[in-house]
Amino acid sequence: MIRALYSAASGMRAQETNVENIANNLANASTVGYKSRRAQFEDLMYQSVVQPGAASGQQTVVPTGLQLGLGARTASNELVFTQGAFSETDNPLDLTIQGNGFFQVQQANGTLAYTRAGQFHLDKSGNVVTLDGDPIVPQITIPPDAQQVTIAMDGTVSYTLPNQTASQLAGQLQLAGFQNPAGLNSIGQNLFTPTDASGEATVGNPGGSEGMGSLLQGYLEQSNVSIVNEFINLIQAQRGYEANSKVVTAADQMYQNVNQLSR
Amino acid sequence: MDPMTALAASGMRARMESLDLLANNIANTSTGGYKADREFYSLYVGPEAMDDEASAAMPVIERQWTDLSQGAVHPTGNPLDLALSGSGFFTVQGPNGPLYTRNGNFHLASDGRLMAADGYPAQSVNGTALTIAASQPVEILGDGTVQQGGATVGQLAIANFADPAALVKQGANDFVADPAAKPTAPSGTSVGQGQLEDSNAGTAEGAVRLVAVMRQFEMMQKAVMLGNDMSKQAIEQVAKVG
């Protein structure tokens, strides 16, 4: 009886985590470069009441036994790295990665972080920086009098100066790839840091043979959250929570019945 | 205890275990690849009382069986999410021998091995782990063959068991098999890429079973109380003298 109560409670906790995860996905439905997370569940340990293979008589054994499960838990909420939709912005420093790569960004503490959000800007000294002011790696500087900034699919950044026809090379953008991107650590501000599960970053030029993907200038990658799917998940999570709470009520009522046996 | 009370009490205990099974099923309605447990009632007949069956036969849950029916398959778009349609299990290299699972939520480890959700590597038909390069798209065919750029990397081992009773759940969506039972290749099972199998324990069905268990429990409780009353009457009325 107590088993049923705790199994149901574990189910409610799992569904709670599910709703929290859905809430975060929906809150970030408009965040550029956001990758949705998906909660995964697994069943807990099993308590053997009758061991399979135990003797049921002098000649026979129990073929399967009785094992009572003890509920569910949230195993992980993994990142889903499907490509988000592209939206056109016409801003020359808006970039989209068509493929699996990440932009490399240097954080204020000097360590590298990785992002899919390609909303870049210039700081006061002409460096290409993210929305939070972190410079892109390798550093690219555009002079203040540059007229037209062009970023090619292979990451070559060039610009033209006034009264000149030949374009100047500003630098080469590089992308980083991971063996297991789903194992990256989210640190907020659209940034990821590598972990033992993701593996170390391999760096390559966009459009190269490393499979990092190519760049698209003037477009932004929208989040890959599907609002319809999230709502369906929300309905399922809510109903699952409700069913588990019904089990708590049922177990409670059965307990009450037992207590009423001796009046 | 009189036979009627004992019988009804045994039935109550069995229903409590039914509720435990049901609670676990309902808690796992969102667990990918989860297979529901069902109870199997039998009569316990005391060996010393074979001649008086009515009083010695007690209903108990002797064992549970796992309902291995197909769960609903939903598309996810993640190329390493695999769903099995039909019988069989993915084989995973557990620490103490193979584990079997229907949860096809695979991912890559940092060394490129294909890992199941529980963190153990997936096993290919020739008994090794599968190594995949992350930079190239992965294509997984209906028979579990893993291809990258047109070249075959390996084939996922899909195990089928003639007797489902040889499988015992051990948590984390894994089953262990009785060492005597040898897995065979399934027939008519296909692997769907970019899809996951849901739990086959539904909340609606769980709610209906919950009502049934509760009402049966209540009936047994009434029977115990009836037996109690009868005993009381017997003590107070029959033995009354004068």
Short mmCIF file of N, CA, C and O in Angstrom, two decimals, chain A residues 1 3-4 7-8 10-11 15 18 38 40-46 49-50 52 62-72 76 78-80 82 100 178-180 182 196-199 209-211 236 239-240 243-244 246-247 250-251 253-255 257-258 260-261 263, chain B residues 12-13 15-17 19-24 26-32 34 37 61-64 76-78 81 103 105-112 117-118 132-135 165 168-174 196 198 203 210 213-215 217-218 221 224-225 228-229:
data_model
loop_
_atom_site.label_atom_id
_atom_site.label_comp_id
_atom_site.label_asym_id
_atom_site.label_seq_id
_atom_site.Cartn_x
_atom_site.Cartn_y
_atom_site.Cartn_z
N MET A 1 0.83 -1.20 0.00
CA MET A 1 0.00 0.00 0.00
C MET A 1 0.87 1.25 0.00
O MET A 1 0.70 2.16 -0.80
N ARG A 3 3.79 1.26 -0.97
CA ARG A 3 4.45 1.22 -2.28
C ARG A 3 3.65 2.01 -3.30
O ARG A 3 4.21 2.81 -4.05
N ALA A 4 2.32 1.77 -3.32
CA ALA A 4 1.47 2.45 -4.30
C ALA A 4 1.53 3.96 -4.11
O ALA A 4 1.63 4.72 -5.06
N SER A 7 4.95 5.16 -5.37
CA SER A 7 5.03 5.06 -6.83
C SER A 7 4.29 6.22 -7.46
O SER A 7 4.78 6.87 -8.39
N ALA A 8 3.07 6.48 -6.94
CA ALA A 8 2.26 7.57 -7.49
C ALA A 8 2.96 8.90 -7.27
O ALA A 8 2.98 9.76 -8.15
N SER A 10 6.14 9.43 -7.07
CA SER A 10 7.27 9.53 -7.99
C SER A 10 6.77 9.89 -9.39
O SER A 10 7.41 10.66 -10.11
N GLY A 11 5.61 9.34 -9.77
CA GLY A 11 5.01 9.68 -11.06
C GLY A 11 4.64 11.16 -11.11
O GLY A 11 4.84 11.83 -12.13
N GLN A 15 6.14 14.04 -13.65
CA GLN A 15 5.31 14.88 -14.51
C GLN A 15 5.53 16.36 -14.21
O GLN A 15 5.44 17.21 -15.09
N ASN A 18 8.44 17.35 -16.08
CA ASN A 18 8.02 17.43 -17.47
C ASN A 18 7.40 18.79 -17.77
O ASN A 18 7.75 19.46 -18.75
N ARG A 38 14.08 17.92 -24.11
CA ARG A 38 13.00 16.93 -24.04
C ARG A 38 13.25 16.05 -22.82
O ARG A 38 14.33 15.50 -22.66
N GLN A 40 13.13 12.86 -20.51
CA GLN A 40 13.09 11.40 -20.71
C GLN A 40 12.92 10.74 -19.36
O GLN A 40 13.57 11.12 -18.41
N PHE A 41 12.06 9.72 -19.31
CA PHE A 41 11.77 9.06 -18.03
C PHE A 41 12.22 7.62 -18.06
O PHE A 41 12.35 7.01 -19.12
N GLU A 42 12.43 7.08 -16.89
CA GLU A 42 12.71 5.64 -16.80
C GLU A 42 12.06 5.08 -15.56
O GLU A 42 11.75 5.81 -14.62
N ASP A 43 11.81 3.75 -15.58
CA ASP A 43 11.19 3.13 -14.41
C ASP A 43 12.26 2.88 -13.35
O ASP A 43 13.43 2.73 -13.64
N LEU A 44 11.80 2.88 -12.08
CA LEU A 44 12.75 2.70 -10.96
C LEU A 44 12.99 1.22 -10.72
O LEU A 44 12.64 0.38 -11.52
N MET A 45 13.58 0.92 -9.61
CA MET A 45 13.91 -0.47 -9.27
C MET A 45 12.63 -1.29 -9.09
O MET A 45 11.55 -0.76 -8.88
N TYR A 46 12.80 -2.60 -9.15
CA TYR A 46 11.68 -3.51 -8.92
C TYR A 46 11.91 -4.29 -7.64
O TYR A 46 13.03 -4.73 -7.37
N VAL A 49 8.79 -9.76 -4.89
CA VAL A 49 7.98 -10.34 -3.81
C VAL A 49 8.11 -11.85 -3.87
O VAL A 49 8.30 -12.52 -2.86
N VAL A 50 8.00 -12.39 -5.08
CA VAL A 50 8.27 -13.81 -5.30
C VAL A 50 9.39 -13.87 -6.31
O VAL A 50 9.27 -13.35 -7.42
N PRO A 52 11.67 -15.00 -9.25
CA PRO A 52 11.50 -15.94 -10.36
C PRO A 52 12.44 -17.14 -10.16
O PRO A 52 13.59 -16.96 -9.78
N VAL A 62 8.53 -21.44 -9.66
CA VAL A 62 7.71 -20.33 -10.14
C VAL A 62 8.31 -19.84 -11.46
O VAL A 62 9.51 -19.54 -11.51
N PRO A 63 7.54 -19.79 -12.54
CA PRO A 63 8.16 -19.42 -13.82
C PRO A 63 8.55 -17.94 -13.92
O PRO A 63 9.59 -17.63 -14.49
N THR A 64 7.76 -17.03 -13.41
CA THR A 64 8.13 -15.62 -13.59
C THR A 64 8.24 -14.82 -12.30
O THR A 64 8.87 -13.77 -12.31
N GLY A 65 7.62 -15.27 -11.24
CA GLY A 65 7.74 -14.50 -10.00
C GLY A 65 6.87 -13.27 -9.99
O GLY A 65 6.19 -12.95 -10.97
N LEU A 66 6.88 -12.58 -8.86
CA LEU A 66 6.10 -11.34 -8.72
C LEU A 66 7.05 -10.22 -8.39
O LEU A 66 7.72 -10.22 -7.36
N GLN A 67 7.14 -9.26 -9.31
CA GLN A 67 7.99 -8.10 -9.08
C GLN A 67 7.13 -6.87 -9.09
O GLN A 67 6.39 -6.64 -10.04
N LEU A 68 7.22 -6.06 -8.04
CA LEU A 68 6.43 -4.85 -7.99
C LEU A 68 7.33 -3.65 -8.25
O LEU A 68 8.35 -3.48 -7.57
N GLY A 69 6.96 -2.87 -9.25
CA GLY A 69 7.76 -1.69 -9.60
C GLY A 69 7.55 -0.59 -8.59
O GLY A 69 6.53 -0.53 -7.92
N LEU A 70 8.50 0.30 -8.48
CA LEU A 70 8.45 1.33 -7.45
C LEU A 70 8.34 2.74 -8.05
O LEU A 70 8.70 3.71 -7.40
N GLY A 71 7.87 2.85 -9.29
CA GLY A 71 7.60 4.18 -9.81
C GLY A 71 8.52 4.60 -10.94
O GLY A 71 9.21 3.78 -11.53
N ALA A 72 8.52 5.90 -11.22
CA ALA A 72 9.26 6.44 -12.35
C ALA A 72 10.14 7.59 -11.89
O ALA A 72 9.93 8.16 -10.83
N SER A 76 16.62 12.20 -17.82
CA SER A 76 17.40 13.29 -18.39
C SER A 76 16.45 14.24 -19.10
O SER A 76 15.31 13.88 -19.39
N GLU A 78 17.28 16.00 -22.46
CA GLU A 78 18.37 16.17 -23.40
C GLU A 78 18.05 17.27 -24.40
O GLU A 78 16.90 17.55 -24.69
N LEU A 79 19.11 17.88 -24.92
CA LEU A 79 18.96 18.91 -25.94
C LEU A 79 18.62 18.26 -27.27
O LEU A 79 19.20 17.24 -27.64
N VAL A 80 17.69 18.84 -27.99
CA VAL A 80 17.33 18.34 -29.30
C VAL A 80 17.89 19.32 -30.33
O VAL A 80 17.46 20.47 -30.40
N THR A 82 17.74 19.74 -33.58
CA THR A 82 17.22 19.85 -34.94
C THR A 82 17.36 21.30 -35.38
O THR A 82 17.43 22.21 -34.57
N ASN A 100 25.67 21.45 -38.37
CA ASN A 100 25.80 21.05 -36.96
C ASN A 100 26.73 21.92 -36.13
O ASN A 100 26.93 21.64 -34.96
N PHE A 178 30.87 19.15 -32.19
CA PHE A 178 31.00 18.21 -31.07
C PHE A 178 30.52 16.84 -31.52
O PHE A 178 29.57 16.72 -32.30
N GLN A 179 31.21 15.83 -30.98
CA GLN A 179 30.80 14.46 -31.28
C GLN A 179 29.38 14.22 -30.77
O GLN A 179 28.56 13.62 -31.43
N ASN A 180 29.06 14.69 -29.56
CA ASN A 180 27.75 14.46 -28.95
C ASN A 180 27.18 15.78 -28.46
O ASN A 180 27.27 16.11 -27.28
N ALA A 182 24.28 16.70 -27.79
CA ALA A 182 23.23 16.57 -26.77
C ALA A 182 23.82 16.56 -25.36
O ALA A 182 23.11 16.78 -24.41
N ASP A 196 32.41 16.23 -20.44
CA ASP A 196 32.99 14.93 -20.79
C ASP A 196 32.07 14.17 -21.74
O ASP A 196 32.53 13.38 -22.56
N ALA A 197 30.75 14.38 -21.60
CA ALA A 197 29.81 13.64 -22.44
C ALA A 197 29.80 14.18 -23.87
O ALA A 197 29.61 13.42 -24.81
N SER A 198 30.01 15.49 -24.01
CA SER A 198 29.94 16.06 -25.37
C SER A 198 31.24 15.82 -26.12
O SER A 198 31.26 15.76 -27.34
N GLY A 199 32.34 15.70 -25.39
CA GLY A 199 33.65 15.60 -26.04
C GLY A 199 34.22 16.99 -26.29
O GLY A 199 33.54 18.00 -26.13
N SER A 209 35.05 20.04 -45.04
CA SER A 209 34.75 18.61 -45.03
C SER A 209 34.46 18.11 -43.62
O SER A 209 34.05 16.98 -43.43
N GLU A 210 34.68 18.94 -42.57
CA GLU A 210 34.43 18.49 -41.19
C GLU A 210 32.93 18.40 -40.89
O GLU A 210 32.54 17.92 -39.84
N GLY A 211 32.10 18.90 -41.81
CA GLY A 211 30.65 18.81 -41.61
C GLY A 211 30.11 19.82 -40.62
O GLY A 211 29.11 19.57 -39.96
N GLN A 236 -0.55 15.90 -22.11
CA GLN A 236 -0.20 14.56 -21.63
C GLN A 236 0.36 14.61 -20.22
O GLN A 236 0.00 13.80 -19.37
N ARG A 239 -2.46 15.31 -17.72
CA ARG A 239 -3.32 14.13 -17.51
C ARG A 239 -2.58 13.07 -16.72
O ARG A 239 -3.17 12.36 -15.90
N GLY A 240 -1.29 12.91 -16.98
CA GLY A 240 -0.50 11.93 -16.26
C GLY A 240 -0.43 12.28 -14.78
O GLY A 240 -0.57 11.42 -13.91
N ALA A 243 -3.76 11.42 -13.20
CA ALA A 243 -3.95 9.98 -12.98
C ALA A 243 -3.16 9.53 -11.76
O ALA A 243 -3.65 8.73 -10.95
N ASN A 244 -1.94 10.05 -11.59
CA ASN A 244 -1.14 9.67 -10.43
C ASN A 244 -1.78 10.15 -9.13
O ASN A 244 -1.73 9.45 -8.13
N LYS A 246 -4.90 10.47 -8.67
CA LYS A 246 -6.04 9.57 -8.42
C LYS A 246 -5.56 8.31 -7.69
O LYS A 246 -6.28 7.77 -6.84
N VAL A 247 -4.38 7.83 -8.04
CA VAL A 247 -3.85 6.64 -7.37
C VAL A 247 -3.62 6.94 -5.89
O VAL A 247 -3.93 6.12 -5.03
N ALA A 250 -6.93 6.78 -4.25
CA ALA A 250 -7.41 5.40 -4.15
C ALA A 250 -6.68 4.67 -3.04
O ALA A 250 -7.30 3.96 -2.23
N ALA A 251 -5.36 4.84 -2.97
CA ALA A 251 -4.58 4.15 -1.94
C ALA A 251 -5.02 4.63 -0.56
O ALA A 251 -5.19 3.84 0.38
N GLN A 253 -7.93 5.80 0.27
CA GLN A 253 -9.26 5.31 0.58
C GLN A 253 -9.21 3.84 0.99
O GLN A 253 -9.91 3.42 1.92
N MET A 254 -8.37 3.07 0.30
CA MET A 254 -8.25 1.66 0.65
C MET A 254 -7.66 1.51 2.04
O MET A 254 -8.05 0.64 2.81
N TYR A 255 -6.73 2.38 2.37
CA TYR A 255 -6.14 2.38 3.70
C TYR A 255 -7.21 2.66 4.76
O TYR A 255 -7.27 2.02 5.80
N ASN A 257 -10.35 2.08 4.46
CA ASN A 257 -11.20 0.90 4.57
C ASN A 257 -10.60 -0.11 5.52
O ASN A 257 -11.30 -0.74 6.31
N VAL A 258 -9.28 -0.29 5.43
CA VAL A 258 -8.62 -1.26 6.32
C VAL A 258 -8.77 -0.83 7.76
O VAL A 258 -9.08 -1.63 8.63
N GLN A 260 -11.10 0.79 9.02
CA GLN A 260 -12.48 0.66 9.47
C GLN A 260 -12.83 -0.79 9.81
O GLN A 260 -13.91 -1.06 10.32
N LEU A 261 -11.95 -1.73 9.48
CA LEU A 261 -12.26 -3.14 9.70
C LEU A 261 -12.52 -3.41 11.18
O LEU A 261 -13.38 -4.19 11.54
N ARG A 263 -13.92 -1.88 14.18
CA ARG A 263 -14.63 -0.74 14.75
C ARG A 263 -14.75 -0.92 16.25
O ARG A 263 -14.90 -2.02 16.73
N MET B 12 -8.12 -9.05 -0.09
CA MET B 12 -7.75 -7.64 0.13
C MET B 12 -6.26 -7.45 -0.09
O MET B 12 -5.82 -6.48 -0.70
N ARG B 13 -5.49 -8.38 0.43
CA ARG B 13 -4.04 -8.28 0.27
C ARG B 13 -3.66 -8.32 -1.20
O ARG B 13 -2.83 -7.55 -1.68
N ARG B 15 -5.51 -7.41 -3.70
CA ARG B 15 -5.90 -6.17 -4.38
C ARG B 15 -4.90 -5.05 -4.07
O ARG B 15 -4.67 -4.16 -4.87
N MET B 16 -4.33 -5.09 -2.87
CA MET B 16 -3.32 -4.08 -2.53
C MET B 16 -2.11 -4.24 -3.45
O MET B 16 -1.54 -3.25 -3.90
N GLU B 17 -1.73 -5.49 -3.72
CA GLU B 17 -0.60 -5.70 -4.62
C GLU B 17 -0.97 -5.30 -6.04
O GLU B 17 -0.14 -4.77 -6.78
N LEU B 19 -2.90 -2.84 -6.71
CA LEU B 19 -2.79 -1.38 -6.71
C LEU B 19 -1.33 -0.96 -6.85
O LEU B 19 -1.03 0.01 -7.54
N ASP B 20 -0.41 -1.72 -6.21
CA ASP B 20 1.02 -1.41 -6.35
C ASP B 20 1.44 -1.50 -7.80
O ASP B 20 2.15 -0.62 -8.31
N LEU B 21 1.01 -2.57 -8.48
CA LEU B 21 1.35 -2.74 -9.90
C LEU B 21 0.79 -1.59 -10.72
O LEU B 21 1.46 -1.00 -11.57
N LEU B 22 -0.49 -1.27 -10.42
CA LEU B 22 -1.19 -0.23 -11.17
C LEU B 22 -0.54 1.13 -10.95
O LEU B 22 -0.38 1.92 -11.89
N ALA B 23 -0.13 1.40 -9.71
CA ALA B 23 0.51 2.68 -9.39
C ALA B 23 1.79 2.82 -10.20
O ALA B 23 2.09 3.89 -10.73
N ASN B 24 2.54 1.73 -10.32
CA ASN B 24 3.78 1.77 -11.09
C ASN B 24 3.48 2.01 -12.57
O ASN B 24 4.17 2.78 -13.24
N ILE B 26 0.88 3.59 -13.83
CA ILE B 26 0.41 4.97 -14.04
C ILE B 26 1.57 5.94 -13.89
O ILE B 26 1.69 6.92 -14.62
N ALA B 27 2.51 5.64 -12.95
CA ALA B 27 3.68 6.52 -12.80
C ALA B 27 4.54 6.50 -14.05
O ALA B 27 5.27 7.45 -14.32
N ASN B 28 4.46 5.44 -14.84
CA ASN B 28 5.33 5.30 -16.00
C ASN B 28 4.61 5.55 -17.33
O ASN B 28 5.06 5.07 -18.36
N THR B 29 3.49 6.30 -17.29
CA THR B 29 2.78 6.53 -18.54
C THR B 29 3.59 7.43 -19.50
O THR B 29 3.29 7.48 -20.68
N SER B 30 4.60 8.13 -19.01
CA SER B 30 5.43 8.96 -19.90
C SER B 30 6.80 8.36 -20.14
O SER B 30 7.65 9.00 -20.72
N THR B 31 7.04 7.15 -19.65
CA THR B 31 8.35 6.52 -19.80
C THR B 31 8.42 5.86 -21.17
O THR B 31 7.63 4.95 -21.44
N GLY B 32 9.33 6.32 -22.01
CA GLY B 32 9.42 5.79 -23.38
C GLY B 32 9.75 4.31 -23.37
O GLY B 32 10.66 3.88 -22.68
N TYR B 34 8.14 1.90 -22.08
CA TYR B 34 7.72 1.15 -20.88
C TYR B 34 6.64 0.15 -21.25
O TYR B 34 5.77 0.43 -22.06
N ASP B 37 2.76 -3.80 -16.47
CA ASP B 37 2.67 -5.07 -15.75
C ASP B 37 1.21 -5.36 -15.46
O ASP B 37 0.45 -4.46 -15.12
N ILE B 61 -2.01 -13.10 -5.67
CA ILE B 61 -1.34 -12.79 -6.93
C ILE B 61 -0.11 -13.66 -6.96
O ILE B 61 0.79 -13.52 -6.15
N GLU B 62 -0.10 -14.62 -7.86
CA GLU B 62 1.02 -15.53 -7.88
C GLU B 62 2.19 -14.88 -8.61
O GLU B 62 3.34 -14.99 -8.21
N ARG B 63 1.90 -14.21 -9.69
CA ARG B 63 2.97 -13.60 -10.47
C ARG B 63 2.36 -12.51 -11.32
O ARG B 63 1.13 -12.43 -11.46
N GLN B 64 3.19 -11.66 -11.87
CA GLN B 64 2.68 -10.69 -12.81
C GLN B 64 3.20 -11.06 -14.19
O GLN B 64 4.17 -11.79 -14.30
N THR B 76 9.85 12.31 -33.69
CA THR B 76 10.59 13.30 -32.91
C THR B 76 11.51 14.15 -33.78
O THR B 76 11.89 15.24 -33.38
N GLY B 77 11.91 13.63 -34.95
CA GLY B 77 12.81 14.37 -35.81
C GLY B 77 14.27 14.23 -35.45
O GLY B 77 15.13 14.69 -36.18
N ASN B 78 14.58 13.59 -34.31
CA ASN B 78 15.97 13.38 -33.91
C ASN B 78 16.47 12.10 -34.59
O ASN B 78 15.90 11.04 -34.39
N ASP B 81 16.80 8.82 -32.56
CA ASP B 81 15.65 8.24 -31.87
C ASP B 81 15.11 7.11 -32.73
O ASP B 81 14.75 7.32 -33.89
N ASN B 103 13.36 1.17 -25.28
CA ASN B 103 13.53 2.61 -25.30
C ASN B 103 14.62 2.97 -26.31
O ASN B 103 15.80 2.76 -26.05
N ASN B 105 15.87 5.76 -27.37
CA ASN B 105 16.39 7.13 -27.26
C ASN B 105 17.92 7.06 -27.19
O ASN B 105 18.53 7.15 -26.15
N PHE B 106 18.54 6.83 -28.35
CA PHE B 106 19.99 6.67 -28.39
C PHE B 106 20.68 8.02 -28.54
O PHE B 106 20.10 8.99 -29.00
N HIS B 107 21.95 8.08 -28.14
CA HIS B 107 22.75 9.27 -28.37
C HIS B 107 24.20 8.84 -28.55
O HIS B 107 24.53 7.68 -28.34
N LEU B 108 25.03 9.79 -28.92
CA LEU B 108 26.44 9.47 -29.13
C LEU B 108 27.24 9.79 -27.88
O LEU B 108 26.99 10.79 -27.23
N ALA B 109 28.21 8.94 -27.56
CA ALA B 109 29.16 9.26 -26.49
C ALA B 109 30.26 10.13 -27.09
O ALA B 109 30.35 10.29 -28.31
N SER B 110 31.12 10.70 -26.22
CA SER B 110 32.15 11.60 -26.74
C SER B 110 33.17 10.84 -27.58
O SER B 110 33.89 11.45 -28.37
N ASP B 111 33.25 9.49 -27.44
CA ASP B 111 34.16 8.73 -28.29
C ASP B 111 33.45 8.20 -29.54
O ASP B 111 34.04 7.41 -30.28
N GLY B 112 32.21 8.61 -29.78
CA GLY B 112 31.52 8.25 -31.01
C GLY B 112 30.70 6.97 -30.95
O GLY B 112 30.06 6.60 -31.92
N ALA B 117 19.82 5.03 -23.65
CA ALA B 117 19.49 6.08 -22.68
C ALA B 117 20.10 5.81 -21.32
O ALA B 117 20.37 6.74 -20.56
N ASP B 118 20.34 4.54 -20.97
CA ASP B 118 20.89 4.22 -19.65
C ASP B 118 22.40 4.36 -19.60
O ASP B 118 23.02 4.10 -18.57
N ILE B 132 30.01 5.90 -34.63
CA ILE B 132 29.43 6.76 -35.66
C ILE B 132 30.17 8.09 -35.65
O ILE B 132 30.48 8.61 -34.59
N ALA B 133 30.47 8.61 -36.83
CA ALA B 133 31.09 9.93 -36.93
C ALA B 133 29.99 10.98 -36.88
O ALA B 133 29.02 10.91 -37.64
N ALA B 134 30.13 11.95 -35.96
CA ALA B 134 29.05 12.93 -35.75
C ALA B 134 28.92 13.89 -36.92
O ALA B 134 27.88 14.51 -37.10
N SER B 135 29.99 14.03 -37.73
CA SER B 135 29.95 15.06 -38.74
C SER B 135 29.09 14.66 -39.94
O SER B 135 28.71 15.52 -40.72
N ALA B 165 8.20 -14.68 -20.78
CA ALA B 165 8.40 -14.87 -19.34
C ALA B 165 9.87 -14.99 -19.00
O ALA B 165 10.25 -14.91 -17.82
N VAL B 168 12.97 -10.36 -17.29
CA VAL B 168 12.67 -9.78 -15.99
C VAL B 168 13.06 -8.31 -16.04
O VAL B 168 14.14 -7.96 -16.52
N LYS B 169 12.17 -7.43 -15.54
CA LYS B 169 12.48 -6.00 -15.54
C LYS B 169 13.54 -5.71 -14.50
O LYS B 169 13.53 -6.30 -13.42
N GLN B 170 14.42 -4.79 -14.80
CA GLN B 170 15.38 -4.42 -13.76
C GLN B 170 15.53 -2.90 -13.62
O GLN B 170 16.54 -2.42 -13.10
N GLY B 171 14.52 -2.17 -14.03
CA GLY B 171 14.57 -0.71 -13.87
C GLY B 171 15.28 -0.05 -15.03
O GLY B 171 15.94 -0.72 -15.83
N ALA B 172 15.19 1.27 -15.12
CA ALA B 172 15.82 2.06 -16.19
C ALA B 172 15.44 1.54 -17.57
O ALA B 172 16.25 1.54 -18.49
N ASN B 173 14.21 1.07 -17.70
CA ASN B 173 13.65 0.58 -18.98
C ASN B 173 14.35 -0.66 -19.51
O ASN B 173 14.21 -1.00 -20.68
N ASP B 174 15.14 -1.33 -18.69
CA ASP B 174 15.88 -2.48 -19.17
C ASP B 174 15.26 -3.79 -18.68
O ASP B 174 14.71 -3.85 -17.59
N LEU B 196 10.00 7.65 -31.57
CA LEU B 196 10.13 7.01 -30.27
C LEU B 196 8.84 6.28 -29.94
O LEU B 196 7.76 6.73 -30.32
N ASP B 198 6.10 5.25 -27.28
CA ASP B 198 5.58 5.69 -25.98
C ASP B 198 5.37 4.49 -25.08
O ASP B 198 5.46 3.35 -25.51
N THR B 203 -3.19 6.35 -19.38
CA THR B 203 -3.79 6.90 -18.17
C THR B 203 -5.27 6.55 -18.07
O THR B 203 -5.77 6.26 -16.99
N LEU B 210 -8.17 1.26 -11.88
CA LEU B 210 -8.10 1.77 -10.51
C LEU B 210 -9.47 1.66 -9.84
O LEU B 210 -9.57 1.22 -8.69
N VAL B 213 -10.18 -2.02 -9.03
CA VAL B 213 -9.44 -2.52 -7.86
C VAL B 213 -10.05 -1.98 -6.58
O VAL B 213 -10.26 -2.71 -5.61
N MET B 214 -10.40 -0.68 -6.60
CA MET B 214 -10.95 -0.08 -5.39
C MET B 214 -12.26 -0.70 -4.99
O MET B 214 -12.50 -0.99 -3.82
N ARG B 215 -13.13 -0.93 -6.00
CA ARG B 215 -14.46 -1.47 -5.69
C ARG B 215 -14.34 -2.92 -5.21
O ARG B 215 -15.05 -3.32 -4.29
N PHE B 217 -11.86 -4.16 -3.65
CA PHE B 217 -11.30 -4.07 -2.31
C PHE B 217 -12.41 -3.78 -1.31
O PHE B 217 -12.48 -4.38 -0.24
N GLU B 218 -13.29 -2.86 -1.70
CA GLU B 218 -14.40 -2.50 -0.82
C GLU B 218 -15.32 -3.68 -0.55
O GLU B 218 -15.76 -3.89 0.58
N GLN B 221 -13.75 -5.91 1.87
CA GLN B 221 -13.81 -5.34 3.20
C GLN B 221 -15.17 -5.59 3.82
O GLN B 221 -15.28 -5.93 4.99
N VAL B 224 -15.33 -9.09 5.04
CA VAL B 224 -14.63 -9.27 6.32
C VAL B 224 -15.53 -8.80 7.47
O VAL B 224 -15.66 -9.47 8.49
N MET B 225 -16.16 -7.65 7.24
CA MET B 225 -17.00 -7.10 8.30
C MET B 225 -18.21 -7.98 8.56
O MET B 225 -18.65 -8.14 9.71
N ASN B 228 -17.09 -10.80 10.56
CA ASN B 228 -16.92 -10.28 11.91
C ASN B 228 -18.24 -10.26 12.66
O ASN B 228 -18.34 -10.74 13.78
N ASP B 229 -19.27 -9.72 11.99
CA ASP B 229 -20.59 -9.61 12.60
C ASP B 229 -21.14 -10.98 12.95
O ASP B 229 -21.73 -11.18 14.01
#
